[in-house]
Short mmCIF file of C-alpha atoms in Angstrom, two decimals:
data_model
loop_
_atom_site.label_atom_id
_atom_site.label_comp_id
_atom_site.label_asym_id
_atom_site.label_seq_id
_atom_site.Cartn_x
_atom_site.Cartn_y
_atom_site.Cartn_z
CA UNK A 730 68.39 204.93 77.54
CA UNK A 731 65.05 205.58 79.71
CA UNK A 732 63.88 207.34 76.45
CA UNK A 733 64.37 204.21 74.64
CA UNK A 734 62.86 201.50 76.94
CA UNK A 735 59.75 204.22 77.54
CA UNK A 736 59.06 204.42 73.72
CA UNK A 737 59.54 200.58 73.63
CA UNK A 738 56.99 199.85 76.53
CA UNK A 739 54.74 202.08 75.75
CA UNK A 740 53.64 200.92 71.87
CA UNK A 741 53.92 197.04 73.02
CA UNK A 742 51.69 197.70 75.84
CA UNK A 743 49.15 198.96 73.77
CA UNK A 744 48.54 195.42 72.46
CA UNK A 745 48.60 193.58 76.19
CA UNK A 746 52.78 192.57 75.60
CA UNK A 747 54.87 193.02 78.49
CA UNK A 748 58.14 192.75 76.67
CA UNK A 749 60.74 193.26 79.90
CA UNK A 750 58.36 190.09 81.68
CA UNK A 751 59.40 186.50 81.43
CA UNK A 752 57.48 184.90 78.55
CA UNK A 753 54.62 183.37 81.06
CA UNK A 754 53.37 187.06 81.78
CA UNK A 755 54.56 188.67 78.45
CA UNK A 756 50.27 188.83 77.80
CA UNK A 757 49.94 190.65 80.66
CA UNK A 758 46.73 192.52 79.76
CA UNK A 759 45.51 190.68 76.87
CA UNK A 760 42.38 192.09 76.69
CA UNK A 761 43.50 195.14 74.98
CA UNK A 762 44.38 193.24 71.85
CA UNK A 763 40.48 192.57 71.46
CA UNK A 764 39.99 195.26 69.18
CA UNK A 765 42.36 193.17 67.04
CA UNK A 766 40.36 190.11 67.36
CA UNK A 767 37.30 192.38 66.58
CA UNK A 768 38.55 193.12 63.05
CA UNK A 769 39.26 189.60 62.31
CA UNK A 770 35.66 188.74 63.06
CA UNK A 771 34.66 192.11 60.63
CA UNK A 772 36.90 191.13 57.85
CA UNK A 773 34.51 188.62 56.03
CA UNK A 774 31.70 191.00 56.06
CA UNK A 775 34.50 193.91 54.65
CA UNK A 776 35.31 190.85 51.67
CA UNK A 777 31.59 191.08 51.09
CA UNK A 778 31.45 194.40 50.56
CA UNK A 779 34.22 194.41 47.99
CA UNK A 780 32.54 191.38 45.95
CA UNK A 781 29.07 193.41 45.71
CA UNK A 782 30.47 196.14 44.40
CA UNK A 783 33.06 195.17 42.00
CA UNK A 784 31.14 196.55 39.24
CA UNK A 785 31.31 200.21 41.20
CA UNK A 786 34.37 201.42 40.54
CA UNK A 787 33.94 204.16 43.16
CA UNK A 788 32.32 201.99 45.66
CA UNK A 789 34.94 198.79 45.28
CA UNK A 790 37.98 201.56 45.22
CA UNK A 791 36.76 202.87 48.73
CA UNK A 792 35.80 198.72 50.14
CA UNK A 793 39.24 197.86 49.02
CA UNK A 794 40.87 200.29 50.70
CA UNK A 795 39.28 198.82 54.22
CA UNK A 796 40.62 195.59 52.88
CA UNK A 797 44.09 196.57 52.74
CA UNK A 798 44.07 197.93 55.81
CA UNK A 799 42.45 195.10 57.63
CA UNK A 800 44.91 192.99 56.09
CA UNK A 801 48.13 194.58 57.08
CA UNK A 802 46.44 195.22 60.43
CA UNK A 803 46.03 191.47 60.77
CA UNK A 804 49.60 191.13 59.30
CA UNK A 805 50.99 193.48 61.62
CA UNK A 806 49.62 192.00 65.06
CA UNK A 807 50.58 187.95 63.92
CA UNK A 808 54.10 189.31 63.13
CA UNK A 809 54.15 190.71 66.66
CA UNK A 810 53.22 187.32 67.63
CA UNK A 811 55.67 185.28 65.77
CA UNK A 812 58.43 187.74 66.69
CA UNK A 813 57.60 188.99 70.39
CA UNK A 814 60.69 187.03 71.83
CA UNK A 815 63.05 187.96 69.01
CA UNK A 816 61.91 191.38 69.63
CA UNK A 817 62.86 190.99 73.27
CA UNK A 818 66.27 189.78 72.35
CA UNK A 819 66.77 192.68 70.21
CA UNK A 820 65.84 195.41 73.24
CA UNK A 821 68.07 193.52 75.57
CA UNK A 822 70.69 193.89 73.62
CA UNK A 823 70.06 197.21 72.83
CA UNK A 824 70.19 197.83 76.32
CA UNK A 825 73.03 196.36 77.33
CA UNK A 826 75.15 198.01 74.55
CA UNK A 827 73.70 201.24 75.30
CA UNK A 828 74.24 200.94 78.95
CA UNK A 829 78.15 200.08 78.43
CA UNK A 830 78.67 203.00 75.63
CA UNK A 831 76.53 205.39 78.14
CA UNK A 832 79.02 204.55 81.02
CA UNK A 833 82.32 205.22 78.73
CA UNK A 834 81.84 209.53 78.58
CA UNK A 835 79.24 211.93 78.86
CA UNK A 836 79.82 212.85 74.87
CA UNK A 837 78.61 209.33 74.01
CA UNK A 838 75.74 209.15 76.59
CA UNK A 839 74.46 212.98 74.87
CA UNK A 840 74.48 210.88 71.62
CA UNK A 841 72.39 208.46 72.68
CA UNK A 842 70.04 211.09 74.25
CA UNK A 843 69.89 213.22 71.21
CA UNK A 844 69.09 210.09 69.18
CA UNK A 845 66.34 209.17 71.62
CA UNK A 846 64.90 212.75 71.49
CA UNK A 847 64.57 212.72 67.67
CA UNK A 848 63.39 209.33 67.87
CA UNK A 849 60.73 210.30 70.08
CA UNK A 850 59.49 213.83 67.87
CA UNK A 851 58.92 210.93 64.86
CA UNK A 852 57.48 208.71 67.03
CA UNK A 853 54.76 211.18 68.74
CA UNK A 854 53.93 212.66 64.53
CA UNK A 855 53.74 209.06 63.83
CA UNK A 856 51.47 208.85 66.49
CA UNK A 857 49.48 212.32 66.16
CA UNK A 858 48.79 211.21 62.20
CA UNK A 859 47.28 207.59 62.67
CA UNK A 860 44.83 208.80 65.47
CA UNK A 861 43.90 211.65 63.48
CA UNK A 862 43.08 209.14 60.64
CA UNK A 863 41.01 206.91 63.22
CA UNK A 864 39.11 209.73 64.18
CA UNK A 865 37.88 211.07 60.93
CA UNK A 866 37.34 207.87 60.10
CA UNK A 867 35.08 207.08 62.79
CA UNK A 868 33.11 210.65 63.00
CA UNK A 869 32.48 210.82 58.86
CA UNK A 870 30.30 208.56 59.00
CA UNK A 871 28.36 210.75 61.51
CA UNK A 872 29.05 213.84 59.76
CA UNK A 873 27.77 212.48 56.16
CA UNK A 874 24.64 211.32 57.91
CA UNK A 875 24.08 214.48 59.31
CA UNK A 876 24.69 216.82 56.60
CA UNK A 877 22.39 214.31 54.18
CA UNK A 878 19.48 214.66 56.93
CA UNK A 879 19.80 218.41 57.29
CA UNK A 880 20.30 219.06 53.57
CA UNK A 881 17.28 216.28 51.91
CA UNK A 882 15.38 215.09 55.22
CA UNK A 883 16.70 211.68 54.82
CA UNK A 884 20.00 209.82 55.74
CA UNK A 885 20.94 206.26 54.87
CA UNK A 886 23.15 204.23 57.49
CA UNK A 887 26.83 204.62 56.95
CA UNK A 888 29.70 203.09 58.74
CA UNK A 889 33.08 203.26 59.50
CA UNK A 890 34.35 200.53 57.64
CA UNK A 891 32.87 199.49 54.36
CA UNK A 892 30.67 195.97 55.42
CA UNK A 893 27.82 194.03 53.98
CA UNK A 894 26.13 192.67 57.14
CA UNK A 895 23.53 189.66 56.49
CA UNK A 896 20.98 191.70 59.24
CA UNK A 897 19.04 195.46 58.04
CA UNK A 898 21.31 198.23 59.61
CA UNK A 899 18.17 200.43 58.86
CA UNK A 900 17.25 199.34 62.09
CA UNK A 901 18.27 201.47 64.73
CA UNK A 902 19.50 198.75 66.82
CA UNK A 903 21.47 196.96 64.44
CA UNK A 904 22.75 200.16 63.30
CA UNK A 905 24.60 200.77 66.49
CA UNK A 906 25.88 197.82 67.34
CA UNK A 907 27.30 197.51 63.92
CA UNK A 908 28.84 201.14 64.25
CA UNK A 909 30.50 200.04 67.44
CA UNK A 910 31.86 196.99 66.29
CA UNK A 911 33.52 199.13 63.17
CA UNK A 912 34.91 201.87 65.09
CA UNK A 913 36.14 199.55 67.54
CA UNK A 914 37.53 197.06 65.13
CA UNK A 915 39.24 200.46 63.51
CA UNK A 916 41.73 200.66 66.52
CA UNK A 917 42.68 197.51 65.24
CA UNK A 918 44.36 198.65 62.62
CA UNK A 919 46.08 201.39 64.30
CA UNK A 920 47.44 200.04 67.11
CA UNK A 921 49.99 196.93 65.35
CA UNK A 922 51.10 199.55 62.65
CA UNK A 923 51.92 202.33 65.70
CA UNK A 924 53.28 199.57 67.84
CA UNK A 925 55.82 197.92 64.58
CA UNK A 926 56.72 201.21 63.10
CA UNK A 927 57.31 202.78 66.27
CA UNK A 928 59.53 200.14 67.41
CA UNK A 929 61.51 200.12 64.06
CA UNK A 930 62.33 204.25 64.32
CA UNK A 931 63.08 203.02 67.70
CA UNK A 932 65.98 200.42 66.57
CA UNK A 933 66.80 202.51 63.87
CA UNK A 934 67.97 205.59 65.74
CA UNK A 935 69.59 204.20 68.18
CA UNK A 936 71.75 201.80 65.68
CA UNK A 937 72.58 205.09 64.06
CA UNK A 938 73.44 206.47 67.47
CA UNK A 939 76.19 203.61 67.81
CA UNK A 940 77.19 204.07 64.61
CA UNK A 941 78.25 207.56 65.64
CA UNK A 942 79.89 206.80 68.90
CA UNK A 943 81.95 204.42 66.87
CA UNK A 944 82.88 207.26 64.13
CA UNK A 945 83.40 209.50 67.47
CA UNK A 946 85.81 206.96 68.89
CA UNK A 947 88.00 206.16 65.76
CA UNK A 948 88.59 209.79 64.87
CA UNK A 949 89.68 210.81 68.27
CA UNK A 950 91.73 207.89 68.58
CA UNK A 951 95.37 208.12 69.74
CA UNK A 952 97.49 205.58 71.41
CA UNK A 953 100.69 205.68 73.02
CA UNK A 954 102.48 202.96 71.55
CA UNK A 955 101.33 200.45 69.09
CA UNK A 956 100.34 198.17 71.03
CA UNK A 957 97.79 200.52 72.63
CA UNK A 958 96.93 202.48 69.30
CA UNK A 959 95.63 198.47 68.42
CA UNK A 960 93.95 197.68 71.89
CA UNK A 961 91.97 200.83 71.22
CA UNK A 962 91.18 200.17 67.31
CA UNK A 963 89.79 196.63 68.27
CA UNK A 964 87.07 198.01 70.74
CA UNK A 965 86.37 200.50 67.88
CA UNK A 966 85.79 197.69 65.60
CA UNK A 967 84.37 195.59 68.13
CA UNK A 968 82.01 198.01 68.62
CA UNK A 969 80.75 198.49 64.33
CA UNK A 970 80.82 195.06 64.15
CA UNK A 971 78.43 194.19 66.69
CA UNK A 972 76.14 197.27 65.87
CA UNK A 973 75.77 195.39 62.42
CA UNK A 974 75.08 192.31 64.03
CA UNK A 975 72.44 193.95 65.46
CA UNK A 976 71.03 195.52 62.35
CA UNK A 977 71.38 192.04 60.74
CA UNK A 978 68.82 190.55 63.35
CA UNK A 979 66.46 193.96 63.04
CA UNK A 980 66.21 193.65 59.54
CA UNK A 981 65.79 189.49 59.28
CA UNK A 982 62.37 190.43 61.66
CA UNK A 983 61.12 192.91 59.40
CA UNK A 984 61.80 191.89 55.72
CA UNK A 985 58.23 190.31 55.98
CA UNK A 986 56.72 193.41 57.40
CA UNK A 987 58.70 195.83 55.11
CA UNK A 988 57.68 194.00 51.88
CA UNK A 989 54.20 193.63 52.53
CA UNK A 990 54.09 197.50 54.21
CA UNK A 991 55.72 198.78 50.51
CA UNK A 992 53.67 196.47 48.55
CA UNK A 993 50.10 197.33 50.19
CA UNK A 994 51.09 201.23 50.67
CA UNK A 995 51.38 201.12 47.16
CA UNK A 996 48.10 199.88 46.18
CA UNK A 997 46.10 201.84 48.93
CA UNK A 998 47.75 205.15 47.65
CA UNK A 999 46.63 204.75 44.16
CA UNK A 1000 43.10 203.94 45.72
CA UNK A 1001 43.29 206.70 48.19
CA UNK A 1002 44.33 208.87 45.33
CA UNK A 1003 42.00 208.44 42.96
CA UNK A 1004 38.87 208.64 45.83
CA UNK A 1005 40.40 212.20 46.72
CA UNK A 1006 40.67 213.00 43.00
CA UNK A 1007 36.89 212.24 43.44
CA UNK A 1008 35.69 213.39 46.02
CA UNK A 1009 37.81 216.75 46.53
CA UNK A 1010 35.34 219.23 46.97
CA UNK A 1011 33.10 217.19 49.59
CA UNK A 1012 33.59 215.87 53.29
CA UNK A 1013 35.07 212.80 52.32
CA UNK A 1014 38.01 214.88 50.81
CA UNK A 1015 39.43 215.81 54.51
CA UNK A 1016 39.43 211.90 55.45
CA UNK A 1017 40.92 210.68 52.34
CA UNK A 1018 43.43 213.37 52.81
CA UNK A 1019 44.34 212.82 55.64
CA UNK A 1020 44.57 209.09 55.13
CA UNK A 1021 47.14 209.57 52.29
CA UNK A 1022 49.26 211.64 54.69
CA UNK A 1023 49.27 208.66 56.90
CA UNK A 1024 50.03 205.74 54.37
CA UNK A 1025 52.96 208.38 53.24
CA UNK A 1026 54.17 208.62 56.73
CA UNK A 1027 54.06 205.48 57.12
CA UNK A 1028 56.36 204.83 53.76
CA UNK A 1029 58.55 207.29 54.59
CA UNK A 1030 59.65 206.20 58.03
CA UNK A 1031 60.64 202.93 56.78
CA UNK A 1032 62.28 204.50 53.83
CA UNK A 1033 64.04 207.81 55.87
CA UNK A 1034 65.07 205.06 58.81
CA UNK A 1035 67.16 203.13 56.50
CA UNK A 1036 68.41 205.67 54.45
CA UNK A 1037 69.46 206.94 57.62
CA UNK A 1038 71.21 203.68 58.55
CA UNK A 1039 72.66 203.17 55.22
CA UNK A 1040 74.21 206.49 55.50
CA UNK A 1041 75.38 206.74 59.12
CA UNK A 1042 77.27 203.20 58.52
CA UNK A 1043 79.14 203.75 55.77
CA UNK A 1044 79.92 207.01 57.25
CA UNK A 1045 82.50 205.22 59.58
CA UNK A 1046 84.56 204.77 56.05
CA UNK A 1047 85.32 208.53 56.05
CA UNK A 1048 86.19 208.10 60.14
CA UNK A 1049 88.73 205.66 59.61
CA UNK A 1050 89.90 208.24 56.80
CA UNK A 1051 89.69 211.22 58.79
CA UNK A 1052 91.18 209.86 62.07
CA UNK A 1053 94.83 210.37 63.20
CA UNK A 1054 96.08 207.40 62.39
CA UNK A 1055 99.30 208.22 61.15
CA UNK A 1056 100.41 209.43 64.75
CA UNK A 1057 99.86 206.77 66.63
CA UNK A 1058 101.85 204.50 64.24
CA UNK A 1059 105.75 203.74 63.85
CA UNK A 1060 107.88 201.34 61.09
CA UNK A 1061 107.61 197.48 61.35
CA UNK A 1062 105.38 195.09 61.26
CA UNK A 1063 102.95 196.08 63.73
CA UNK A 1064 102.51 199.25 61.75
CA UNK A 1065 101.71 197.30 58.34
CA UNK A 1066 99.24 195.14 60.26
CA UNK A 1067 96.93 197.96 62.09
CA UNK A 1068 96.77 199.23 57.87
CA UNK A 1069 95.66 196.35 57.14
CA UNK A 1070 92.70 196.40 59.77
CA UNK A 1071 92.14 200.01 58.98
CA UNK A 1072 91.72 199.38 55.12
CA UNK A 1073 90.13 196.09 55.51
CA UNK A 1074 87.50 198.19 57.93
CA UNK A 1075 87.33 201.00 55.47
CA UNK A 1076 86.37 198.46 52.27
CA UNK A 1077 83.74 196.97 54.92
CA UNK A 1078 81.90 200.56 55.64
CA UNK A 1079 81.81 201.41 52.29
CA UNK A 1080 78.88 199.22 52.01
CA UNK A 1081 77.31 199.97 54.84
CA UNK A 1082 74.48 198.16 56.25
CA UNK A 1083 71.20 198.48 53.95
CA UNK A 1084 67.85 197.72 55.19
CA UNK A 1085 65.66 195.64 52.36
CA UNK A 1086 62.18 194.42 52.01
CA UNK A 1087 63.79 190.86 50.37
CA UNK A 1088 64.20 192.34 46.65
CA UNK A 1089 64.27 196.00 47.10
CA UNK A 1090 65.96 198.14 49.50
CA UNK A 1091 64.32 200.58 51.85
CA UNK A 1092 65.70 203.90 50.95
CA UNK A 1093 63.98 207.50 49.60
CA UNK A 1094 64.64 206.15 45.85
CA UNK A 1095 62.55 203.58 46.77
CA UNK A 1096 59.79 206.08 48.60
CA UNK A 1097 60.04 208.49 45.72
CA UNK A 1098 59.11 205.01 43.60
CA UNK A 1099 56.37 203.91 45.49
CA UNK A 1100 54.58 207.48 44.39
CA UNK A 1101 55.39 207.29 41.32
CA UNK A 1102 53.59 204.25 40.99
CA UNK A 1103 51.00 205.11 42.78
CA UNK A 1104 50.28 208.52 40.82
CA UNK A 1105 50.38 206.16 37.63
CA UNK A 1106 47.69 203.89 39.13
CA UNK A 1107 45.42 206.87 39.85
CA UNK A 1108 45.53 208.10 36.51
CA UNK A 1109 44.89 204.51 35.26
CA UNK A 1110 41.98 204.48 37.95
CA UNK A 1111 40.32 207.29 36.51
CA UNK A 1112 40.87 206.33 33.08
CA UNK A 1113 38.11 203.51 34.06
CA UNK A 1114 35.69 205.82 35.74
#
């Protein structure tokens, strides 16, 4: 459970939140979400740069690219916004539920612990690609510059971002401030996708973690009369039913951020794509690169969290199956009506719970579509170069 509230502190408080604070000190250091407010300010100058060089394709492909990503960033941090108490609801439940299952038997609190350890491995890769991305993007420019003035004499002014200012970044002056601004307004970006896609393995993991203390429970089961056998079945039940409650709520606050995550992943990895495709043999290759691993990491947690959640809740169907059910039951009524819960429960798993993005559902079929699509695009792309 420490695990858990750790990872969940830790990626709101890089944004200023104080999540586990009333709501009068939840901005409790809002002056780290300036580099968010910094890449509003940048984003009309980034629009700029994609209008001037619409006729480019190379040029708009790479401005676009900064687009998207401003735009989700922006997304990202006002969903955070809208949904900071929600979110709060959500971890105080999550605590509560896993400080009641923790209590019940060391086998159930090692679940939870092995769910927050795997949680936290994806979490800290998560974490190690989307600062790796920052950082080549904020040193290429510095490293084109360089080689260009070491190999011809002469370097023109590049930045991290894509932006037509209306002042000369020839000067040196303007030049740095304008570099500062960019890598700073860079962080941006990063921080609201770490912070919501950290938060969402977070959730995820730890549903699946109750989903498998409630599978643990039903198949070790065994009352000594019917009336027990019943007692014992309801906090079972009680306990699946309330762990889809709670993916209910999870994925109601990010249907918004799922769709538009799938829908601009899609479009910056045919981009990304078709730059690499470009520029494979040169410097830019390594950031573009490494920039495609990202967007797919970023796909795939979404997609491999709720394949995960799809799977481990309609597991409990086999459970319910695989439980000793038959022992703990005798002839009459009583008998008939714990089958009836037991089949009623089994029909209910076999759906399981399925996390969706409004009209598609967040699974690896729809991961292994997204680069599909995306490898189509890039083919399309070059078609036009």
């Amino acid at each position: 459970m420490d695990s858990f509230l750790q990872v969940q502190k830790s990626t709101i408080a890089l944004l200023g939140f104080d999540l586990f604070s009333e709501n009068r000190e939840m901005w409790k250091r809002p002056y780290r979400a300036m580099n968010v407010f910094s890449i509003a300010a940048i984003f009309p100058f980034i629009l700029a740069a994609v209008l001037h060089n619409w006729k480019n394709v190379l040029l708009l492909a790479d401005a676009m690219v900064a687009l998207l990503i401003t735009i989700l960033g922006l997304f990202k941090f006002s969903m955070i916004l809208y949904l900071r108490r929600d979110f709060k609801r959500l971890i105080d439940k999550f605590r509560l539920l896993m400080s009641n299952e923790a209590e019940q038997g060391e086998e159930y609190a090692e679940i939870l612990n092995a769910a927050n350890k795997q949680d936290h491995r994806m979490c800290t890769l998560f974490r190690t690609c989307f600062l790796l991305a920052w950082a080549l993007n904020s040193v290429l420019p510095l490293v084109r510059m360089g080689l260009s003035y070491w190999l011809a004499g002469h370097a023109e002014p590049e930045l991290p971002f894509p932006c037509l200012f209306p002042w000369n970044i020839h000067i040196i002056r303007n030049y740095v401030l304008s570099f500062i601004w960019s890598a700073f307004a860079s962080t941006g970006v990063v921080l609201p996708a770490v912070s919501l896609d950290t938060i969402f393995c977070s959730f995820t993991s730890n549903l699946c973690a109750f989903f498998k203390i409630a599978q643990y429970k039903v198949v070790r089961f065994k009352g000594g009369s019917l009336k027990e056998s019943q007692a014992t079945l309801n906090k079972v039940f009680a306990l699946y039913q309330t762990s889809l409650d709670m993916c209910n709520d999870l994925n109601q606050c990010y249907q918004p951020i799922i769709c538009a995550q799938f829908f601009i992943s899609s479009l910056q990895l045919c981009m990304l794509g078709y730059l690499f495709s470009i520029t494979f043999a040169q410097t830019e290759g390594v950031y573009y690169a490494s920039f495609i691993a990202t967007i797919i990491i970023q796909a795939y947690i979404y997609c491999y969290c709720g394949e995960n959640l799809k799977t481990e809740s309609a597991s409990f169907e086999w459970a319910i199956y695989d439980s000793p059910w038959h022992e703990s039951l005798g002839a009459g009524g009583a008998s008939t009506s714990i089958c009836r819960s037991l089949l009623i429960s089994m029909m209910r798993a076999h759906r399981g719970f399925r996390i969706t993005g409004y009209f598609f559902e967040a699974n690896m079929e729809a991961f292994s579509s997204i680069v599909r699509t995306a490898m189509s695009y890039i083919t399309m792309l070059r078609s036009f170069s």
